[in-house]
PDB file of C-alpha atoms in Angstrom:
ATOM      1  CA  UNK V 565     124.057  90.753  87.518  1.00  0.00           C
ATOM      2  CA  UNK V 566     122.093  93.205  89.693  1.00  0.00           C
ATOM      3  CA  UNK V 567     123.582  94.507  93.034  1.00  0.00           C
ATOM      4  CA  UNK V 568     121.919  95.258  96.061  1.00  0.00           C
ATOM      5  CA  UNK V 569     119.160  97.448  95.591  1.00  0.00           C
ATOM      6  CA  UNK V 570     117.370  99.617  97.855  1.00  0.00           C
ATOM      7  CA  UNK V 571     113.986 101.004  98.050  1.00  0.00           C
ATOM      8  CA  UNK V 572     112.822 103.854  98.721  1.00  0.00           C
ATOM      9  CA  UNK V 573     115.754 106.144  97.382  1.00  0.00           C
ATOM     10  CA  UNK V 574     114.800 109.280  99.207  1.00  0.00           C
ATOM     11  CA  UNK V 575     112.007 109.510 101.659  1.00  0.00           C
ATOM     12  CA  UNK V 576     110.661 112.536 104.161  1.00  0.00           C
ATOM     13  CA  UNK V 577     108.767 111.568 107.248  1.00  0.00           C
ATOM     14  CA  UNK V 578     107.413 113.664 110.205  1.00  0.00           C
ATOM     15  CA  UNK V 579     108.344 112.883 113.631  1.00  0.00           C
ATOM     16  CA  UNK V 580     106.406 110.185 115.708  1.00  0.00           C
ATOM     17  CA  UNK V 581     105.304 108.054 112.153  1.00  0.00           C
ATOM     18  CA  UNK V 582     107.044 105.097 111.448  1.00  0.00           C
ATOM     19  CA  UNK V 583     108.960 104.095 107.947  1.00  0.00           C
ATOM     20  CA  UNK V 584     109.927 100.809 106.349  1.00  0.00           C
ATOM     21  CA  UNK V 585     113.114 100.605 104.105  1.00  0.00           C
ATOM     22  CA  UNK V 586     113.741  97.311 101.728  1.00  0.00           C
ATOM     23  CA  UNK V 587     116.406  95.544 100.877  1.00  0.00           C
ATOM     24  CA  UNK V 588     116.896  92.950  97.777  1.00  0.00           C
ATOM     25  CA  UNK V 589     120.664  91.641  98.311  1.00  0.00           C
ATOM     26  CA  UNK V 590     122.396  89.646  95.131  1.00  0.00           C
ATOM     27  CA  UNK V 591     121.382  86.907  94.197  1.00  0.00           C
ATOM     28  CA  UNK V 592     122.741  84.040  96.482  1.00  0.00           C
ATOM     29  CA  UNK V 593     123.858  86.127  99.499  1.00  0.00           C
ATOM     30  CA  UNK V 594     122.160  84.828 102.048  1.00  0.00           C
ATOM     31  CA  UNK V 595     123.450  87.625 104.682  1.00  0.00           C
ATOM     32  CA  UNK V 596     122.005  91.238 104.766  1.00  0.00           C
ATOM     33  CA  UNK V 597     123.545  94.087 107.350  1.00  0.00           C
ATOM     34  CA  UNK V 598     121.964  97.302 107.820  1.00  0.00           C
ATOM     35  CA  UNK V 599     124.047 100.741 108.481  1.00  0.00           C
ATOM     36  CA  UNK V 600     122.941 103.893 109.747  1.00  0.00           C
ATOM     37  CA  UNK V 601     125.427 106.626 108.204  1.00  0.00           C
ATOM     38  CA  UNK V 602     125.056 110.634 109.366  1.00  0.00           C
ATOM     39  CA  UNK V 603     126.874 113.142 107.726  1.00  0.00           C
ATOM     40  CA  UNK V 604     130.647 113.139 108.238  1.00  0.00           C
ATOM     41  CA  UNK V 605     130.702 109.790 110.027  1.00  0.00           C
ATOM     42  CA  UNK V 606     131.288 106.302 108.879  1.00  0.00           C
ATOM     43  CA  UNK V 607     128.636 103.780 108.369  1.00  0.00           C
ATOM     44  CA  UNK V 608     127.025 102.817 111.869  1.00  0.00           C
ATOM     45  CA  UNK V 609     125.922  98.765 112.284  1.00  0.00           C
ATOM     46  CA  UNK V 610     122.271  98.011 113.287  1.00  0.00           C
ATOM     47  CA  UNK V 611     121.397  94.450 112.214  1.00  0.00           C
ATOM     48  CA  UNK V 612     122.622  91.367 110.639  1.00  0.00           C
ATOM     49  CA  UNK V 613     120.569  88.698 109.282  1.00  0.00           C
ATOM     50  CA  UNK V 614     122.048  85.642 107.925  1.00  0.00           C
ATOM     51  CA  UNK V 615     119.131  82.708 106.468  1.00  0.00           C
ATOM     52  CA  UNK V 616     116.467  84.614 108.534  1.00  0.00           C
ATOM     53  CA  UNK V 617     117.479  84.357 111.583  1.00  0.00           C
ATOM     54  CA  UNK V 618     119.193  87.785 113.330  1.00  0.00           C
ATOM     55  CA  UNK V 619     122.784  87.525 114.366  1.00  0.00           C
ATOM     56  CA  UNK V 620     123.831  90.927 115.663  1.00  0.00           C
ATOM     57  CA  UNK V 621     122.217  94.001 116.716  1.00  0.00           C
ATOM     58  CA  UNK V 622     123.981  97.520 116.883  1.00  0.00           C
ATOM     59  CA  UNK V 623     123.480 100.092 119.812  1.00  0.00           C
ATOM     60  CA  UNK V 624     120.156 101.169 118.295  1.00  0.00           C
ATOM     61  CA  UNK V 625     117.073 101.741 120.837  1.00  0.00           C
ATOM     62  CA  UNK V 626     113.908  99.059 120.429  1.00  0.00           C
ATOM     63  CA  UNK V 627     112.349 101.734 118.142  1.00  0.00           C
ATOM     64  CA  UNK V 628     114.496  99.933 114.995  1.00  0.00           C
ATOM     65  CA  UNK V 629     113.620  96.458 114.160  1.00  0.00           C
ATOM     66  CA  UNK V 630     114.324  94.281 111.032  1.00  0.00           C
ATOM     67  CA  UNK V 631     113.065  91.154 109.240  1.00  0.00           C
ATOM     68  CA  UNK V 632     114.547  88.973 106.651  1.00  0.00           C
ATOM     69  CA  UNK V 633     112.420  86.927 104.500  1.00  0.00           C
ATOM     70  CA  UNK V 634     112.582  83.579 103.140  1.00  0.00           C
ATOM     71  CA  UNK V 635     114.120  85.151  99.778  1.00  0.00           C
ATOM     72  CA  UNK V 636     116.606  86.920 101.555  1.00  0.00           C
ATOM     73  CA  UNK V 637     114.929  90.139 101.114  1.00  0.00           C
ATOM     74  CA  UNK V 638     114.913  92.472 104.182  1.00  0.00           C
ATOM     75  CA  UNK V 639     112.920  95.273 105.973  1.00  0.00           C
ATOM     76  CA  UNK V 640     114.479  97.911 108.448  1.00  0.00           C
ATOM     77  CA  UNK V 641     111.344  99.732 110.262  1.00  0.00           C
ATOM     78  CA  UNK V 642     111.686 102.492 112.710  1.00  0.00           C
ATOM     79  CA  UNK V 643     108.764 103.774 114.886  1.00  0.00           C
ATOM     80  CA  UNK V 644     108.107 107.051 116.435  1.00  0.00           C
ATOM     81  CA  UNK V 645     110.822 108.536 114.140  1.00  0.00           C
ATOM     82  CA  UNK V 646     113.347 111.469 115.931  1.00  0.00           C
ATOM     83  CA  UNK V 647     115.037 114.368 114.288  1.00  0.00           C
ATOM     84  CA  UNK V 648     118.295 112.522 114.719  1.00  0.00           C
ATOM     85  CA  UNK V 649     116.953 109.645 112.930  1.00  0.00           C
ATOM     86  CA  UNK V 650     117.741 111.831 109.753  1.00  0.00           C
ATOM     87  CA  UNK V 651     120.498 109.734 108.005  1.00  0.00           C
ATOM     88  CA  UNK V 652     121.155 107.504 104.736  1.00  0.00           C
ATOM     89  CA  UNK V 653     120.206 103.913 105.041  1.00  0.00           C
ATOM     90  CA  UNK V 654     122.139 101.391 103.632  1.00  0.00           C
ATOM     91  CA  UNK V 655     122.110  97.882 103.274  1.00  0.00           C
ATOM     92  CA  UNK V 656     124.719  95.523 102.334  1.00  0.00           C
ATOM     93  CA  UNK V 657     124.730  91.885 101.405  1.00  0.00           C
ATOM     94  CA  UNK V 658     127.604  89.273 101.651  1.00  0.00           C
ATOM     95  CA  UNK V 659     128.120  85.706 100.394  1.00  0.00           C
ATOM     96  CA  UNK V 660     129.961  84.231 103.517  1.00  0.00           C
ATOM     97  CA  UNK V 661     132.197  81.510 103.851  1.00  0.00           C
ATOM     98  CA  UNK V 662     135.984  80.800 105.146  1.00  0.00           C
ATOM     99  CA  UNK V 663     137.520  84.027 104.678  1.00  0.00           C
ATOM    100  CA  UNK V 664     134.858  86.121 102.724  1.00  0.00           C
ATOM    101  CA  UNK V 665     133.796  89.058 104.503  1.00  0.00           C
ATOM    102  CA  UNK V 666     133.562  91.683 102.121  1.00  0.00           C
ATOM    103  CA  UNK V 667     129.872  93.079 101.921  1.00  0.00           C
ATOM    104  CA  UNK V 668     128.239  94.717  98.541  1.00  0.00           C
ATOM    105  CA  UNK V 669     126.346  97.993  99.539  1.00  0.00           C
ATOM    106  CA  UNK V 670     123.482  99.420  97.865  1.00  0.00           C
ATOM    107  CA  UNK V 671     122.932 102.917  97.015  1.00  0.00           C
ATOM    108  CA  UNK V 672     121.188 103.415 100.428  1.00  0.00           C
ATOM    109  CA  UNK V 673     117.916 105.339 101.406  1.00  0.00           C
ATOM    110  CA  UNK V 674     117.799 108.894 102.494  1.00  0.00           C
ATOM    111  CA  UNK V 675     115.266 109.214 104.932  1.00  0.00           C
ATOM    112  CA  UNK V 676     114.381 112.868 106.428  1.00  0.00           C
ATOM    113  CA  UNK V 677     112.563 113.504 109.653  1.00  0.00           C
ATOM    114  CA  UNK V 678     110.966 116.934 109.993  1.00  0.00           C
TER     115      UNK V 678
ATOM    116  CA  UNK O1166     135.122 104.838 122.210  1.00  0.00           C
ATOM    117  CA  UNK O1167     135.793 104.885 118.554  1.00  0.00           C
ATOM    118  CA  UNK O1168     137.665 101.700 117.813  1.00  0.00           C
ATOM    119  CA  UNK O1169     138.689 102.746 113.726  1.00  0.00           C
ATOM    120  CA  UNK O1170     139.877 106.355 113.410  1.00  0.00           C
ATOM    121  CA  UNK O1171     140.905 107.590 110.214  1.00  0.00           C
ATOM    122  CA  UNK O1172     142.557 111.329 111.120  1.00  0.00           C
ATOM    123  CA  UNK O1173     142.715 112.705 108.468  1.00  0.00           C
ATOM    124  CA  UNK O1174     139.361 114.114 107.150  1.00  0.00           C
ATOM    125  CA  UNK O1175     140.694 114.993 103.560  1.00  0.00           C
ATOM    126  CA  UNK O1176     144.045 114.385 101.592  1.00  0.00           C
ATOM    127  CA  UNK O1177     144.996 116.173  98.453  1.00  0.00           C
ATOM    128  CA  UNK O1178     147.180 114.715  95.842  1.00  0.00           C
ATOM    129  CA  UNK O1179     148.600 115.108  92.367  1.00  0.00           C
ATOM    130  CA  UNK O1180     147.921 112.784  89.097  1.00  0.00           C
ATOM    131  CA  UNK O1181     150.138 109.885  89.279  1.00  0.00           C
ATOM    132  CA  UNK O1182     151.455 110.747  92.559  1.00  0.00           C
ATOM    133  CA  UNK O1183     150.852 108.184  94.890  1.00  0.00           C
ATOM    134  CA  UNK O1184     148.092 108.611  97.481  1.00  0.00           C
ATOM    135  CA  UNK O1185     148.602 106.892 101.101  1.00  0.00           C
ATOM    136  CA  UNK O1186     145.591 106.485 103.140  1.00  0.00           C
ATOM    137  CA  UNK O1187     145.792 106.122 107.138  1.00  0.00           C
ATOM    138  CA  UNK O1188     143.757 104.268 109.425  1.00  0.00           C
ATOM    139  CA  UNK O1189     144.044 103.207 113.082  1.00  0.00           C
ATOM    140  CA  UNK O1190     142.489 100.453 115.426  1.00  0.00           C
ATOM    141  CA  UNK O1191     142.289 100.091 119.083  1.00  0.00           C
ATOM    142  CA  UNK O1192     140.865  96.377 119.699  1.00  0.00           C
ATOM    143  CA  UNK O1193     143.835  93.692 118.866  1.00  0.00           C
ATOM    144  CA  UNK O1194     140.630  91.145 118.717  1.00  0.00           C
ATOM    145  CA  UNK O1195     139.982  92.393 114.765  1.00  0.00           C
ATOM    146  CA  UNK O1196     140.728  89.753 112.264  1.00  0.00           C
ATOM    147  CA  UNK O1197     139.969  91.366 109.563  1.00  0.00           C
ATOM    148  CA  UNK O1198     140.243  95.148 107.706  1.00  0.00           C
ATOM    149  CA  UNK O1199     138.669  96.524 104.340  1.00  0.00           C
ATOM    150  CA  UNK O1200     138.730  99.470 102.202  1.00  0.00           C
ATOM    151  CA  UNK O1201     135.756 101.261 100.817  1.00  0.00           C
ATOM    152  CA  UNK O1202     135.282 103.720  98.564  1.00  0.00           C
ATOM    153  CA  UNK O1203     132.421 105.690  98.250  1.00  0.00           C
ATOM    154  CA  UNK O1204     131.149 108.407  95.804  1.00  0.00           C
ATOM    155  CA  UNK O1205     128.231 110.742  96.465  1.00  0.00           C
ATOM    156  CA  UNK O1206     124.758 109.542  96.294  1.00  0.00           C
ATOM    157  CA  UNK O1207     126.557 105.540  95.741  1.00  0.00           C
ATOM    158  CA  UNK O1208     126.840 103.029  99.087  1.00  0.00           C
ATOM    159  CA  UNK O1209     130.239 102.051  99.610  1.00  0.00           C
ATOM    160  CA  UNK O1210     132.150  99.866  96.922  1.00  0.00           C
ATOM    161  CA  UNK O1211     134.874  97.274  98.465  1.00  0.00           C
ATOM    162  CA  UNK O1212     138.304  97.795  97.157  1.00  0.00           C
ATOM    163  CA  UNK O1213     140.990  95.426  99.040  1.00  0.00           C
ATOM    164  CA  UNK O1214     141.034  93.688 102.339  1.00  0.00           C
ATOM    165  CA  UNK O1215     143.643  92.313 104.266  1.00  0.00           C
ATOM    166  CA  UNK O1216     143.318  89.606 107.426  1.00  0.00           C
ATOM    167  CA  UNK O1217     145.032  90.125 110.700  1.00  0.00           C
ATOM    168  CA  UNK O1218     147.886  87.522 109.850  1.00  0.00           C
ATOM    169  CA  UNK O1219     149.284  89.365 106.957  1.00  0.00           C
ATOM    170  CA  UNK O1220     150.858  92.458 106.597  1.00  0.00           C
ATOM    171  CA  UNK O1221     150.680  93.268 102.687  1.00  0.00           C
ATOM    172  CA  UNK O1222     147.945  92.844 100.044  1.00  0.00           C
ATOM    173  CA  UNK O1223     147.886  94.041  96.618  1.00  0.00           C
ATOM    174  CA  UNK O1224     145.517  94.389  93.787  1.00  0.00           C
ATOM    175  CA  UNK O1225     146.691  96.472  90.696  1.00  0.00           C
ATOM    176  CA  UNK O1226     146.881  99.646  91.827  1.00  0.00           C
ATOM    177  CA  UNK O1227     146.173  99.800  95.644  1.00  0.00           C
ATOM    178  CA  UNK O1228     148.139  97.837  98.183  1.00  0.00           C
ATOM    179  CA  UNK O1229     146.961  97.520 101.806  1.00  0.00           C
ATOM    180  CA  UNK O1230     150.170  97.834 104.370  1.00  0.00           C
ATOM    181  CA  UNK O1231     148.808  96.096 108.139  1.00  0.00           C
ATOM    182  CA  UNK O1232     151.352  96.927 110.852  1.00  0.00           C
ATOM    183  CA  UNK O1233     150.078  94.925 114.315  1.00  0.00           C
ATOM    184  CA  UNK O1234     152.292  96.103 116.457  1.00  0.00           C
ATOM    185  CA  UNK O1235     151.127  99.713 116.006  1.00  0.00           C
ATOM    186  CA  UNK O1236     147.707  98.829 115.170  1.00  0.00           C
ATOM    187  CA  UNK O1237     148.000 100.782 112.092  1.00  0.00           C
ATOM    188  CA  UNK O1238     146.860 100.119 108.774  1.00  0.00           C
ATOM    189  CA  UNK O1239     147.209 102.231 105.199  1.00  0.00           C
ATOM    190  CA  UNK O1240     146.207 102.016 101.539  1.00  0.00           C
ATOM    191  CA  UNK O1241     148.869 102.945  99.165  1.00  0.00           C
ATOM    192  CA  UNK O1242     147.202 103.920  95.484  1.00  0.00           C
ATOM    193  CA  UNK O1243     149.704 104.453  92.533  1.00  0.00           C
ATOM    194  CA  UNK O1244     149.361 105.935  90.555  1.00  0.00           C
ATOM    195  CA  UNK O1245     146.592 108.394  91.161  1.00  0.00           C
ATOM    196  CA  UNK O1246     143.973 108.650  88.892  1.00  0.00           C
ATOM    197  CA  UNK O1247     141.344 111.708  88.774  1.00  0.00           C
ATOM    198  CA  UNK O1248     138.723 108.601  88.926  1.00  0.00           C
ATOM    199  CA  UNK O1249     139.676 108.074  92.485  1.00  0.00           C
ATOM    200  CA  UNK O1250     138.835 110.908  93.608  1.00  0.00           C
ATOM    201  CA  UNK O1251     135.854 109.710  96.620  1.00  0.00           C
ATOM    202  CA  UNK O1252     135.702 108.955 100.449  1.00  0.00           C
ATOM    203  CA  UNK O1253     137.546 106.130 101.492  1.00  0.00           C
ATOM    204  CA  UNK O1254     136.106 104.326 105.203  1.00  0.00           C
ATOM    205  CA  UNK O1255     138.299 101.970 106.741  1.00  0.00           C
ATOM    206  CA  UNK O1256     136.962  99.017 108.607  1.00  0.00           C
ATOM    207  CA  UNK O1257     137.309  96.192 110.022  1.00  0.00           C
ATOM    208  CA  UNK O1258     135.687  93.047 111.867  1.00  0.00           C
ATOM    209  CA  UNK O1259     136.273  89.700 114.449  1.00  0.00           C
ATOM    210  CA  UNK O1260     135.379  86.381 113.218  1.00  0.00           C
ATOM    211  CA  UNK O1261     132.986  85.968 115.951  1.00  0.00           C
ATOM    212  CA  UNK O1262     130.752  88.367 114.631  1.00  0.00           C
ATOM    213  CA  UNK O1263     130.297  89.991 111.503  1.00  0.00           C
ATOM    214  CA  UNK O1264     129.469  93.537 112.379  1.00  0.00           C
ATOM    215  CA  UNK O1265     131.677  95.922 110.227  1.00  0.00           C
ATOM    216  CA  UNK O1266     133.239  98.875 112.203  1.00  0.00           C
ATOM    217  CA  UNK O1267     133.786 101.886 110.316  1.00  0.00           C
ATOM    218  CA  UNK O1268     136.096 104.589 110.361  1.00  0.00           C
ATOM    219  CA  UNK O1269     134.714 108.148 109.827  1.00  0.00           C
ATOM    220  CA  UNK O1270     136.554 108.279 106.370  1.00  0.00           C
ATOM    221  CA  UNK O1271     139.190 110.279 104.203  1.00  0.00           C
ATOM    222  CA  UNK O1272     138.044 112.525 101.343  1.00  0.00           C
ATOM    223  CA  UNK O1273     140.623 112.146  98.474  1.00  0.00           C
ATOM    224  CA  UNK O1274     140.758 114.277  96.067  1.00  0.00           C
ATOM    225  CA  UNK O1275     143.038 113.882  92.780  1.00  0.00           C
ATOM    226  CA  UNK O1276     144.229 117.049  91.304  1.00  0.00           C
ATOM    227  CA  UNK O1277     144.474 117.036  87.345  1.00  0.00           C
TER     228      UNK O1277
END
């Protein structure tokens, strides 16, 4: 069974463009979280989709923005891209129910700003 | 206001000595913790969970110890295995939402 997979693996950007990461969670999860992680931290939340619809948002400025589309898949995008925006990516689906929380991670998306 | 802190940033260990991973919470609202383990250039892989209204889980090797009271929570391995050398986040979530909140993680590293 494929896991969650993640696309683009690496990516290098110039400040003020915008990027789009995708996400392709396994099959039959119909929830999809994005993290932003920065060296030497843990995993920061930015967005939760669940069947399309968004269900949480992290403490990220308007500049991030996500989708989820009627297969699941999902988009991140970020506009006018900072320096600090510099971080891996990663999405994780989860097949939810009573008492299932764990979430599968893919292998993420390195995105550099210069 | 960091609501999971792992303190230690690294932990060294012998082969089949056992390793003991810390974490601590601040928000009594969490229902639920999990340990992940992640290798360079891999997301995060789950290894064992544990909800708010027990204090022990086990699955082979690692156990996860919840103590309430002192909002503390650990992950006992044993025996150690060179394979487990990684980073290992702590984190944990309320039923109302979803959102996973991450410690900043451990690096463990097995020595042969």
């Amino acid at each position: 069974d494929a896991g969650v997979t993640q696309s683009p693996t690496h990516l290098i950007k110039t400040r003020g463009q915008h990027v789009t990461l995708r996400c392709s969670p396994i099959s039959g999860h119909k929830s999809v979280s994005w993290y932003q992680q920065v060296l030497g931290q843990g995993p920061q939340f930015i967005f939760q989709y669940y069947e399309k619809e968004e269900r949480g948002r992290g403490n990220f400025p308007d500049r991030f923005s996500a989708r989820q589309f009627p297969n699941y898949s999902s988009e991140l995008n970020v506009n006018a891209l900072l320096l600090g925006d510099s971080a891996l990516y990663l999405c994780a689906s989860s097949l939810e129910g009573q008492g299932i929380y764990e979430q599968y991670f893919g292998p993420g998306t390195r995105l550099t700003v210069t | 206001d960091q609501q999971v802190k792992q303190n230690s940033p690294s932990l060294s260990v012998q082969e089949g000595r056992i390793s003991i991973l810390n974490c601590d919470y601040t928000n009594s609202m969490f229902d639920y913790f999990l340990w992940y383990k992640k290798y360079p250039a891999e997301g995060p892989t789950f290894l064992i969970s544990i909800s708010s209204i027990k204090d022990k889980n086990e699955d082979g090797r690692f156990t996860v110890f919840l103590n309430k009271s002192a909002k503390h929570l650990s992950l006992h391995i044993v025996p150690s295995q060179p394979g487990d050398s990684a980073v290992y986040f702590c984190a944990a979530l309320m039923d109302s939402n979803y959102q996973l909140i991450w410690g900043a993680g451990t690096k463990l590293i097995i020595k042969p």
